[in-house]
PDB file of C-alpha atoms in Angstrom:
ATOM      1  CA  MET A   1     -57.254-196.652 153.705  1.00  0.00           C
ATOM      2  CA  LEU A   2     -55.735-193.799 151.713  1.00  0.00           C
ATOM      3  CA  VAL A   3     -54.938-195.799 148.581  1.00  0.00           C
ATOM      4  CA  THR A   4     -58.311-197.097 147.490  1.00  0.00           C
ATOM      5  CA  PRO A   5     -58.606-199.599 144.634  1.00  0.00           C
ATOM      6  CA  GLU A   6     -59.803-196.751 142.412  1.00  0.00           C
ATOM      7  CA  ILE A   7     -56.753-194.607 143.188  1.00  0.00           C
ATOM      8  CA  GLN A   8     -54.396-197.556 142.704  1.00  0.00           C
ATOM      9  CA  ALA A   9     -56.052-198.182 139.348  1.00  0.00           C
ATOM     10  CA  GLN A  10     -55.441-194.563 138.331  1.00  0.00           C
ATOM     11  CA  PHE A  11     -51.729-194.951 139.110  1.00  0.00           C
ATOM     12  CA  ASP A  12     -51.570-198.307 137.348  1.00  0.00           C
ATOM     13  CA  ALA A  13     -53.112-196.904 134.173  1.00  0.00           C
ATOM     14  CA  ALA A  14     -51.136-193.658 134.041  1.00  0.00           C
ATOM     15  CA  GLN A  15     -47.991-193.528 131.914  1.00  0.00           C
ATOM     16  CA  ASN A  16     -47.179-189.815 132.258  1.00  0.00           C
ATOM     17  CA  ILE A  17     -47.631-188.940 135.923  1.00  0.00           C
ATOM     18  CA  VAL A  18     -46.505-185.532 137.156  1.00  0.00           C
ATOM     19  CA  LEU A  19     -45.811-185.355 140.886  1.00  0.00           C
ATOM     20  CA  MET A  20     -45.825-181.837 142.353  1.00  0.00           C
ATOM     21  CA  THR A  21     -44.135-181.837 145.738  1.00  0.00           C
ATOM     22  CA  GLY A  22     -43.709-179.465 148.656  1.00  0.00           C
ATOM     23  CA  ALA A  23     -42.022-179.202 152.031  1.00  0.00           C
ATOM     24  CA  VAL A  24     -44.132-181.747 153.935  1.00  0.00           C
ATOM     25  CA  VAL A  25     -42.691-184.487 151.707  1.00  0.00           C
ATOM     26  CA  SER A  26     -39.396-183.965 153.557  1.00  0.00           C
ATOM     27  CA  THR A  27     -40.669-183.622 157.138  1.00  0.00           C
ATOM     28  CA  PRO A  28     -40.414-187.412 157.744  1.00  0.00           C
ATOM     29  CA  SER A  29     -36.716-186.990 156.888  1.00  0.00           C
ATOM     30  CA  GLY A  30     -36.303-184.468 159.705  1.00  0.00           C
ATOM     31  CA  ILE A  31     -36.511-181.280 157.665  1.00  0.00           C
ATOM     32  CA  PRO A  32     -39.077-178.738 158.943  1.00  0.00           C
ATOM     33  CA  ASP A  33     -41.715-177.348 156.626  1.00  0.00           C
ATOM     34  CA  TYR A  34     -42.359-173.638 156.247  1.00  0.00           C
ATOM     35  CA  ARG A  35     -45.823-172.640 157.362  1.00  0.00           C
ATOM     36  CA  SER A  36     -46.993-175.098 160.044  1.00  0.00           C
ATOM     37  CA  LYS A  37     -46.973-174.168 163.738  1.00  0.00           C
ATOM     38  CA  ASN A  38     -43.521-175.754 164.097  1.00  0.00           C
ATOM     39  CA  GLY A  39     -42.325-174.619 160.690  1.00  0.00           C
ATOM     40  CA  LEU A  40     -39.438-172.518 159.499  1.00  0.00           C
ATOM     41  CA  TYR A  41     -41.515-169.337 159.334  1.00  0.00           C
ATOM     42  CA  GLN A  42     -42.456-169.342 163.015  1.00  0.00           C
ATOM     43  CA  GLY A  43     -40.629-167.264 165.618  1.00  0.00           C
ATOM     44  CA  THR A  44     -38.486-165.126 163.326  1.00  0.00           C
ATOM     45  CA  THR A  45     -37.820-161.536 164.389  1.00  0.00           C
ATOM     46  CA  LEU A  46     -37.944-160.351 160.779  1.00  0.00           C
ATOM     47  CA  PRO A  47     -40.523-161.593 158.258  1.00  0.00           C
ATOM     48  CA  PRO A  48     -39.203-164.785 156.630  1.00  0.00           C
ATOM     49  CA  GLU A  49     -40.388-163.501 153.266  1.00  0.00           C
ATOM     50  CA  TYR A  50     -37.885-160.682 153.772  1.00  0.00           C
ATOM     51  CA  LEU A  51     -35.090-162.880 155.081  1.00  0.00           C
ATOM     52  CA  LEU A  52     -35.425-165.092 152.007  1.00  0.00           C
ATOM     53  CA  SER A  53     -35.674-162.228 149.524  1.00  0.00           C
ATOM     54  CA  ALA A  54     -33.358-160.882 146.849  1.00  0.00           C
ATOM     55  CA  THR A  55     -33.489-157.562 148.690  1.00  0.00           C
ATOM     56  CA  ALA A  56     -32.121-159.142 151.866  1.00  0.00           C
ATOM     57  CA  PHE A  57     -29.234-160.632 149.897  1.00  0.00           C
ATOM     58  CA  GLU A  58     -28.352-157.130 148.725  1.00  0.00           C
ATOM     59  CA  VAL A  59     -28.829-155.162 151.945  1.00  0.00           C
ATOM     60  CA  ALA A  60     -28.669-157.687 154.821  1.00  0.00           C
ATOM     61  CA  PRO A  61     -26.644-160.657 153.583  1.00  0.00           C
ATOM     62  CA  ALA A  62     -25.284-161.530 157.038  1.00  0.00           C
ATOM     63  CA  GLN A  63     -28.770-161.813 158.543  1.00  0.00           C
ATOM     64  CA  GLN A  64     -30.031-163.789 155.581  1.00  0.00           C
ATOM     65  CA  TYR A  65     -27.065-166.135 155.719  1.00  0.00           C
ATOM     66  CA  GLN A  66     -27.455-166.784 159.440  1.00  0.00           C
ATOM     67  CA  PHE A  67     -31.150-167.562 159.006  1.00  0.00           C
ATOM     68  CA  MET A  68     -30.521-170.025 156.170  1.00  0.00           C
ATOM     69  CA  LYS A  69     -27.476-171.668 157.741  1.00  0.00           C
ATOM     70  CA  THR A  70     -29.249-172.157 161.074  1.00  0.00           C
ATOM     71  CA  ASN A  71     -32.648-173.244 159.800  1.00  0.00           C
ATOM     72  CA  MET A  72     -32.418-174.708 156.312  1.00  0.00           C
ATOM     73  CA  TYR A  73     -29.323-176.885 155.976  1.00  0.00           C
ATOM     74  CA  PHE A  74     -29.697-180.578 156.809  1.00  0.00           C
ATOM     75  CA  PRO A  75     -26.904-182.224 154.810  1.00  0.00           C
ATOM     76  CA  GLU A  76     -27.243-185.538 156.682  1.00  0.00           C
ATOM     77  CA  ALA A  77     -30.969-185.909 155.918  1.00  0.00           C
ATOM     78  CA  MET A  78     -31.903-188.946 153.857  1.00  0.00           C
ATOM     79  CA  PRO A  79     -34.851-189.630 151.538  1.00  0.00           C
ATOM     80  CA  ASN A  80     -37.948-191.279 152.955  1.00  0.00           C
ATOM     81  CA  VAL A  81     -40.455-193.648 151.381  1.00  0.00           C
ATOM     82  CA  ILE A  82     -42.195-190.789 149.538  1.00  0.00           C
ATOM     83  CA  HIS A  83     -39.010-189.765 147.734  1.00  0.00           C
ATOM     84  CA  ASP A  84     -38.108-193.408 147.121  1.00  0.00           C
ATOM     85  CA  LYS A  85     -41.445-194.424 145.587  1.00  0.00           C
ATOM     86  CA  MET A  86     -41.506-191.303 143.427  1.00  0.00           C
ATOM     87  CA  ALA A  87     -37.955-192.013 142.253  1.00  0.00           C
ATOM     88  CA  GLN A  88     -38.988-195.560 141.337  1.00  0.00           C
ATOM     89  CA  LEU A  89     -41.770-194.153 139.170  1.00  0.00           C
ATOM     90  CA  THR A  90     -39.254-191.965 137.329  1.00  0.00           C
ATOM     91  CA  GLN A  91     -36.923-194.938 136.903  1.00  0.00           C
ATOM     92  CA  ALA A  92     -39.795-196.855 135.334  1.00  0.00           C
ATOM     93  CA  GLY A  93     -40.282-193.986 132.875  1.00  0.00           C
ATOM     94  CA  ARG A  94     -43.799-193.339 134.136  1.00  0.00           C
ATOM     95  CA  ALA A  95     -43.425-190.121 136.142  1.00  0.00           C
ATOM     96  CA  ARG A  96     -41.784-186.731 136.350  1.00  0.00           C
ATOM     97  CA  ILE A  97     -41.361-184.605 139.459  1.00  0.00           C
ATOM     98  CA  ILE A  98     -41.709-180.845 139.846  1.00  0.00           C
ATOM     99  CA  THR A  99     -40.601-179.946 143.353  1.00  0.00           C
ATOM    100  CA  GLN A 100     -40.646-176.747 145.352  1.00  0.00           C
ATOM    101  CA  ASN A 101     -38.133-178.301 147.729  1.00  0.00           C
ATOM    102  CA  VAL A 102     -34.546-177.091 147.820  1.00  0.00           C
ATOM    103  CA  ASP A 103     -33.175-179.938 149.963  1.00  0.00           C
ATOM    104  CA  ASP A 104     -32.131-182.251 147.086  1.00  0.00           C
ATOM    105  CA  LEU A 105     -33.707-185.328 148.694  1.00  0.00           C
ATOM    106  CA  HIS A 106     -35.328-186.194 145.357  1.00  0.00           C
ATOM    107  CA  VAL A 107     -31.789-186.230 143.935  1.00  0.00           C
ATOM    108  CA  LYS A 108     -30.500-188.419 146.786  1.00  0.00           C
ATOM    109  CA  ALA A 109     -33.358-190.849 146.114  1.00  0.00           C
ATOM    110  CA  GLN A 110     -31.916-191.366 142.613  1.00  0.00           C
ATOM    111  CA  THR A 111     -34.703-189.687 140.708  1.00  0.00           C
ATOM    112  CA  VAL A 112     -33.863-189.798 137.013  1.00  0.00           C
ATOM    113  CA  PRO A 113     -32.196-186.384 136.496  1.00  0.00           C
ATOM    114  CA  ASP A 114     -34.045-185.374 133.341  1.00  0.00           C
ATOM    115  CA  ARG A 115     -37.337-186.256 135.039  1.00  0.00           C
ATOM    116  CA  LEU A 116     -36.845-183.768 137.882  1.00  0.00           C
ATOM    117  CA  ILE A 117     -37.400-180.011 137.902  1.00  0.00           C
ATOM    118  CA  ARG A 118     -36.127-178.242 141.024  1.00  0.00           C
ATOM    119  CA  PHE A 119     -38.542-175.348 140.582  1.00  0.00           C
ATOM    120  CA  HIS A 120     -37.047-173.325 143.425  1.00  0.00           C
ATOM    121  CA  GLY A 121     -33.464-174.501 142.949  1.00  0.00           C
ATOM    122  CA  SER A 122     -31.066-176.196 145.369  1.00  0.00           C
ATOM    123  CA  LEU A 123     -29.440-175.172 148.636  1.00  0.00           C
ATOM    124  CA  TYR A 124     -26.458-177.292 147.650  1.00  0.00           C
ATOM    125  CA  ASP A 125     -25.612-175.412 144.444  1.00  0.00           C
ATOM    126  CA  ILE A 126     -23.467-172.510 145.674  1.00  0.00           C
ATOM    127  CA  TYR A 127     -22.057-169.699 143.550  1.00  0.00           C
ATOM    128  CA  ALA A 128     -20.861-166.099 143.629  1.00  0.00           C
ATOM    129  CA  PRO A 129     -23.154-163.768 141.647  1.00  0.00           C
ATOM    130  CA  ARG A 130     -20.218-161.407 141.043  1.00  0.00           C
ATOM    131  CA  ASP A 131     -18.556-163.780 138.564  1.00  0.00           C
ATOM    132  CA  GLN A 132     -20.837-166.875 138.543  1.00  0.00           C
ATOM    133  CA  GLN A 133     -18.021-169.047 139.909  1.00  0.00           C
ATOM    134  CA  PRO A 134     -19.118-172.097 141.926  1.00  0.00           C
ATOM    135  CA  ALA A 135     -18.187-172.770 145.535  1.00  0.00           C
ATOM    136  CA  THR A 136     -18.564-175.797 147.786  1.00  0.00           C
ATOM    137  CA  VAL A 137     -21.290-176.187 150.380  1.00  0.00           C
ATOM    138  CA  ALA A 138     -18.578-176.755 152.984  1.00  0.00           C
ATOM    139  CA  ASP A 139     -17.029-173.388 152.166  1.00  0.00           C
ATOM    140  CA  TYR A 140     -20.434-171.685 152.261  1.00  0.00           C
ATOM    141  CA  LEU A 141     -21.290-173.144 155.653  1.00  0.00           C
ATOM    142  CA  GLN A 142     -18.062-171.630 156.937  1.00  0.00           C
ATOM    143  CA  SER A 143     -18.663-168.167 155.467  1.00  0.00           C
ATOM    144  CA  TYR A 144     -20.971-166.390 153.047  1.00  0.00           C
ATOM    145  CA  GLN A 145     -17.979-164.473 151.718  1.00  0.00           C
ATOM    146  CA  ARG A 146     -15.178-165.739 149.545  1.00  0.00           C
ATOM    147  CA  ALA A 147     -11.562-164.875 150.454  1.00  0.00           C
ATOM    148  CA  ASP A 148     -11.695-162.000 147.958  1.00  0.00           C
ATOM    149  CA  GLY A 149     -14.864-160.615 149.551  1.00  0.00           C
ATOM    150  CA  ALA A 150     -17.349-161.841 146.924  1.00  0.00           C
ATOM    151  CA  LEU A 151     -20.704-162.825 148.392  1.00  0.00           C
ATOM    152  CA  LEU A 152     -21.832-166.427 148.044  1.00  0.00           C
ATOM    153  CA  ARG A 153     -25.389-167.690 147.844  1.00  0.00           C
ATOM    154  CA  PRO A 154     -27.286-170.866 147.033  1.00  0.00           C
ATOM    155  CA  ARG A 155     -28.916-171.082 143.617  1.00  0.00           C
ATOM    156  CA  ILE A 156     -32.448-170.978 144.991  1.00  0.00           C
ATOM    157  CA  THR A 157     -35.394-168.794 144.124  1.00  0.00           C
ATOM    158  CA  PHE A 158     -35.475-165.955 146.598  1.00  0.00           C
ATOM    159  CA  TYR A 159     -38.653-163.943 146.936  1.00  0.00           C
ATOM    160  CA  GLU A 160     -38.665-161.342 144.109  1.00  0.00           C
ATOM    161  CA  GLU A 161     -36.952-163.828 141.783  1.00  0.00           C
ATOM    162  CA  THR A 162     -38.299-166.086 139.038  1.00  0.00           C
ATOM    163  CA  PRO A 163     -38.362-169.869 139.546  1.00  0.00           C
ATOM    164  CA  PHE A 164     -36.379-172.210 137.336  1.00  0.00           C
ATOM    165  CA  GLU A 165     -37.601-173.994 134.199  1.00  0.00           C
ATOM    166  CA  ILE A 166     -41.140-172.595 134.199  1.00  0.00           C
ATOM    167  CA  ASP A 167     -41.729-173.353 130.512  1.00  0.00           C
ATOM    168  CA  ARG A 168     -40.572-176.935 130.901  1.00  0.00           C
ATOM    169  CA  ALA A 169     -42.762-177.383 133.983  1.00  0.00           C
ATOM    170  CA  LEU A 170     -45.788-176.050 132.109  1.00  0.00           C
ATOM    171  CA  ALA A 171     -45.105-178.471 129.256  1.00  0.00           C
ATOM    172  CA  TRP A 172     -44.914-181.402 131.659  1.00  0.00           C
ATOM    173  CA  VAL A 173     -48.227-180.486 133.308  1.00  0.00           C
ATOM    174  CA  GLN A 174     -49.870-180.107 129.922  1.00  0.00           C
ATOM    175  CA  GLN A 175     -48.691-183.573 128.874  1.00  0.00           C
ATOM    176  CA  ALA A 176     -49.653-185.334 132.109  1.00  0.00           C
ATOM    177  CA  ASP A 177     -52.286-188.055 132.269  1.00  0.00           C
ATOM    178  CA  LEU A 178     -52.306-187.932 136.102  1.00  0.00           C
ATOM    179  CA  LEU A 179     -51.304-185.015 138.341  1.00  0.00           C
ATOM    180  CA  VAL A 180     -50.506-185.621 142.005  1.00  0.00           C
ATOM    181  CA  ILE A 181     -49.922-182.773 144.499  1.00  0.00           C
ATOM    182  CA  VAL A 182     -48.114-183.965 147.622  1.00  0.00           C
ATOM    183  CA  GLY A 183     -47.071-182.254 150.845  1.00  0.00           C
ATOM    184  CA  THR A 184     -47.691-178.616 149.984  1.00  0.00           C
ATOM    185  CA  SER A 185     -50.109-175.916 151.116  1.00  0.00           C
ATOM    186  CA  PHE A 186     -50.279-174.954 147.424  1.00  0.00           C
ATOM    187  CA  GLN A 187     -50.215-171.244 148.251  1.00  0.00           C
ATOM    188  CA  VAL A 188     -47.038-170.225 146.432  1.00  0.00           C
ATOM    189  CA  TYR A 189     -47.249-168.920 142.874  1.00  0.00           C
ATOM    190  CA  PRO A 190     -46.317-169.528 140.122  1.00  0.00           C
ATOM    191  CA  PHE A 191     -46.016-173.144 141.329  1.00  0.00           C
ATOM    192  CA  ALA A 192     -49.711-173.382 142.208  1.00  0.00           C
ATOM    193  CA  GLY A 193     -50.614-171.804 138.869  1.00  0.00           C
ATOM    194  CA  LEU A 194     -48.996-174.591 136.844  1.00  0.00           C
ATOM    195  CA  LEU A 195     -52.308-176.472 136.929  1.00  0.00           C
ATOM    196  CA  GLN A 196     -53.877-173.878 134.645  1.00  0.00           C
ATOM    197  CA  VAL A 197     -52.433-175.679 131.600  1.00  0.00           C
ATOM    198  CA  ALA A 198     -53.574-179.180 132.574  1.00  0.00           C
ATOM    199  CA  GLN A 199     -55.631-180.847 129.885  1.00  0.00           C
ATOM    200  CA  LYS A 200     -59.358-180.870 130.614  1.00  0.00           C
ATOM    201  CA  GLY A 201     -60.337-184.131 132.249  1.00  0.00           C
ATOM    202  CA  THR A 202     -56.863-184.996 133.532  1.00  0.00           C
ATOM    203  CA  PRO A 203     -57.267-186.484 137.035  1.00  0.00           C
ATOM    204  CA  ILE A 204     -55.706-184.338 139.753  1.00  0.00           C
ATOM    205  CA  LEU A 205     -55.078-185.778 143.213  1.00  0.00           C
ATOM    206  CA  SER A 206     -53.901-183.973 146.338  1.00  0.00           C
ATOM    207  CA  VAL A 207     -52.318-185.978 149.177  1.00  0.00           C
ATOM    208  CA  ASN A 208     -52.026-183.655 152.165  1.00  0.00           C
ATOM    209  CA  LEU A 209     -52.729-183.576 155.876  1.00  0.00           C
ATOM    210  CA  THR A 210     -55.190-180.726 155.327  1.00  0.00           C
ATOM    211  CA  HIS A 211     -57.475-179.444 152.610  1.00  0.00           C
ATOM    212  CA  ILE A 212     -55.797-177.174 150.060  1.00  0.00           C
ATOM    213  CA  GLU A 213     -57.487-174.156 148.535  1.00  0.00           C
ATOM    214  CA  THR A 214     -57.357-174.264 144.753  1.00  0.00           C
ATOM    215  CA  PRO A 215     -59.697-173.239 141.932  1.00  0.00           C
ATOM    216  CA  TYR A 216     -58.875-176.434 140.046  1.00  0.00           C
ATOM    217  CA  PRO A 217     -60.910-179.677 140.195  1.00  0.00           C
ATOM    218  CA  VAL A 218     -58.807-181.666 142.656  1.00  0.00           C
ATOM    219  CA  HIS A 219     -59.687-184.940 144.389  1.00  0.00           C
ATOM    220  CA  GLN A 220     -58.375-184.297 147.893  1.00  0.00           C
ATOM    221  CA  ILE A 221     -57.003-187.209 149.887  1.00  0.00           C
ATOM    222  CA  ILE A 222     -56.634-186.023 153.468  1.00  0.00           C
ATOM    223  CA  GLY A 223     -54.016-188.009 155.307  1.00  0.00           C
ATOM    224  CA  ASP A 224     -50.344-188.775 155.824  1.00  0.00           C
ATOM    225  CA  ALA A 225     -48.400-188.918 152.559  1.00  0.00           C
ATOM    226  CA  THR A 226     -45.968-191.401 154.157  1.00  0.00           C
ATOM    227  CA  THR A 227     -48.797-193.864 154.725  1.00  0.00           C
ATOM    228  CA  PHE A 228     -50.133-193.223 151.229  1.00  0.00           C
ATOM    229  CA  PHE A 229     -46.841-194.010 149.512  1.00  0.00           C
ATOM    230  CA  GLU A 230     -46.059-196.951 151.804  1.00  0.00           C
ATOM    231  CA  THR A 231     -49.247-198.627 150.589  1.00  0.00           C
ATOM    232  CA  LEU A 232     -49.116-197.472 146.959  1.00  0.00           C
ATOM    233  CA  LYS A 233     -48.008-200.280 144.649  1.00  0.00           C
ATOM    234  CA  ILE A 234     -45.517-199.260 141.981  1.00  0.00           C
TER     235      ILE A 234
END
């Protein structure tokens, strides 16, 4: 039983939950994670950290585009019970979500917009850096170049770039009365470093298939996040 009476009581008592989510939250929706043996980072001829870098956008945009188009776009994917339960908590005014995910499934689940930080951006927000003009996802999936030759890209955090809304994310973590890490290896910074501002004594839970390495005092719940959220009462 992943949701023990004690854990349920923590959720019931908390009024300012911050949910910190990663790629494994979306794997039940058919979107691969990054670092597992079947993940996005396996089997690439060039290092994925390079293919998803700002440098690659400048010097190898065609290769970068092909990698992202082939491996990262799942426009038909739908939210699963994890996204849905988290969205319900935001609708009740009791939770906020800071996600590393760029798939917008938290948005599709009707998370309250001002209670969601897309820390690494969105694959579905397309623009041309040359003039900041937006473009449609449909156009982007046809070509990474506009008719006038301007390069298009999603508004995501490439390696070598700074994530979005760091200050706001830090403020949310500082204000939290319960922190819950779900579906992430917790290896990517500065996301993993957000916990440094948590108030002393704030409960921190991790719901993951494996143990995460972190210097912070985390109660680790090892198991399937889908099962956890199916049995969690909101």
